[in-house]
mmCIF file with all atom_site columns, C-alpha atoms in Angstrom:
data_model
loop_
_atom_site.group_PDB
_atom_site.id
_atom_site.type_symbol
_atom_site.label_atom_id
_atom_site.label_alt_id
_atom_site.label_comp_id
_atom_site.label_asym_id
_atom_site.label_entity_id
_atom_site.label_seq_id
_atom_site.pdbx_PDB_ins_code
_atom_site.Cartn_x
_atom_site.Cartn_y
_atom_site.Cartn_z
_atom_site.occupancy
_atom_site.B_iso_or_equiv
_atom_site.pdbx_formal_charge
_atom_site.auth_seq_id
_atom_site.auth_comp_id
_atom_site.auth_asym_id
_atom_site.auth_atom_id
_atom_site.pdbx_PDB_model_num
ATOM 1  C CA . TYR A 1 1  ? 101.868 35.477 108.095 1.00 69.00 ? 1  TYR A CA 1
ATOM 2  C CA . ARG A 1 2  ? 98.447  36.702 109.161 1.00 81.00 ? 2  ARG A CA 1
ATOM 3  C CA . LYS A 1 3  ? 97.800  40.176 110.421 1.00 80.00 ? 3  LYS A CA 1
ATOM 4  C CA . HIS A 1 4  ? 96.559  40.684 113.923 1.00 92.00 ? 4  HIS A CA 1
ATOM 5  C CA . PRO A 1 5  ? 92.789  41.387 114.071 1.00 94.00 ? 5  PRO A CA 1
ATOM 6  C CA . ASN A 1 6  ? 93.533  44.741 115.695 1.00 96.00 ? 6  ASN A CA 1
ATOM 7  C CA . ASP A 1 7  ? 95.720  45.724 112.750 1.00 95.00 ? 7  ASP A CA 1
ATOM 8  C CA . ILE A 1 8  ? 92.990  44.710 110.318 1.00 94.00 ? 8  ILE A CA 1
ATOM 9  C CA . ARG A 1 9  ? 90.381  46.646 112.285 1.00 96.00 ? 9  ARG A CA 1
ATOM 10 C CA . ARG A 1 10 ? 92.679  49.680 112.318 1.00 97.00 ? 10 ARG A CA 1
ATOM 11 C CA . GLU A 1 11 ? 93.108  49.516 108.541 1.00 96.00 ? 11 GLU A CA 1
ATOM 12 C CA . ILE A 1 12 ? 89.347  49.209 108.071 1.00 96.00 ? 12 ILE A CA 1
ATOM 13 C CA . GLU A 1 13 ? 88.710  52.208 110.305 1.00 97.00 ? 13 GLU A CA 1
ATOM 14 C CA . ARG A 1 14 ? 91.311  54.259 108.454 1.00 97.00 ? 14 ARG A CA 1
ATOM 15 C CA . HIS A 1 15 ? 89.923  53.258 105.065 1.00 96.00 ? 15 HIS A CA 1
ATOM 16 C CA . ARG A 1 16 ? 86.361  54.003 106.185 1.00 96.00 ? 16 ARG A CA 1
ATOM 17 C CA . GLU A 1 17 ? 87.495  57.422 107.418 1.00 95.00 ? 17 GLU A CA 1
ATOM 18 C CA . LEU A 1 18 ? 89.080  58.164 104.047 1.00 94.00 ? 18 LEU A CA 1
ATOM 19 C CA . ILE A 1 19 ? 85.877  57.148 102.256 1.00 94.00 ? 19 ILE A CA 1
ATOM 20 C CA . SER A 1 20 ? 83.663  59.280 104.502 1.00 94.00 ? 20 SER A CA 1
ATOM 21 C CA . ARG A 1 21 ? 86.052  62.219 104.119 1.00 93.00 ? 21 ARG A CA 1
ATOM 22 C CA . ARG A 1 22 ? 85.931  61.836 100.329 1.00 92.00 ? 22 ARG A CA 1
ATOM 23 C CA . GLN A 1 23 ? 82.132  61.723 100.394 1.00 89.00 ? 23 GLN A CA 1
ATOM 24 C CA . ASP A 1 24 ? 82.049  64.915 102.459 1.00 86.00 ? 24 ASP A CA 1
ATOM 25 C CA . TYR A 1 25 ? 84.380  66.524 99.921  1.00 81.00 ? 25 TYR A CA 1
ATOM 26 C CA . ASP A 1 26 ? 82.134  65.430 97.041  1.00 84.00 ? 26 ASP A CA 1
ATOM 27 C CA . LEU A 1 27 ? 79.056  66.783 98.819  1.00 81.00 ? 27 LEU A CA 1
ATOM 28 C CA . ALA A 1 28 ? 80.769  70.090 99.582  1.00 81.00 ? 28 ALA A CA 1
ATOM 29 C CA . SER A 1 29 ? 81.844  70.702 95.983  1.00 73.00 ? 29 SER A CA 1
#
């Protein structure tokens, strides 16, 4: 079973958002 490219892209976007949010948190503290 292989994920649909759209699902993979969605996971990447979500992961990237979490990383950027964490970086903003680190910069703020």
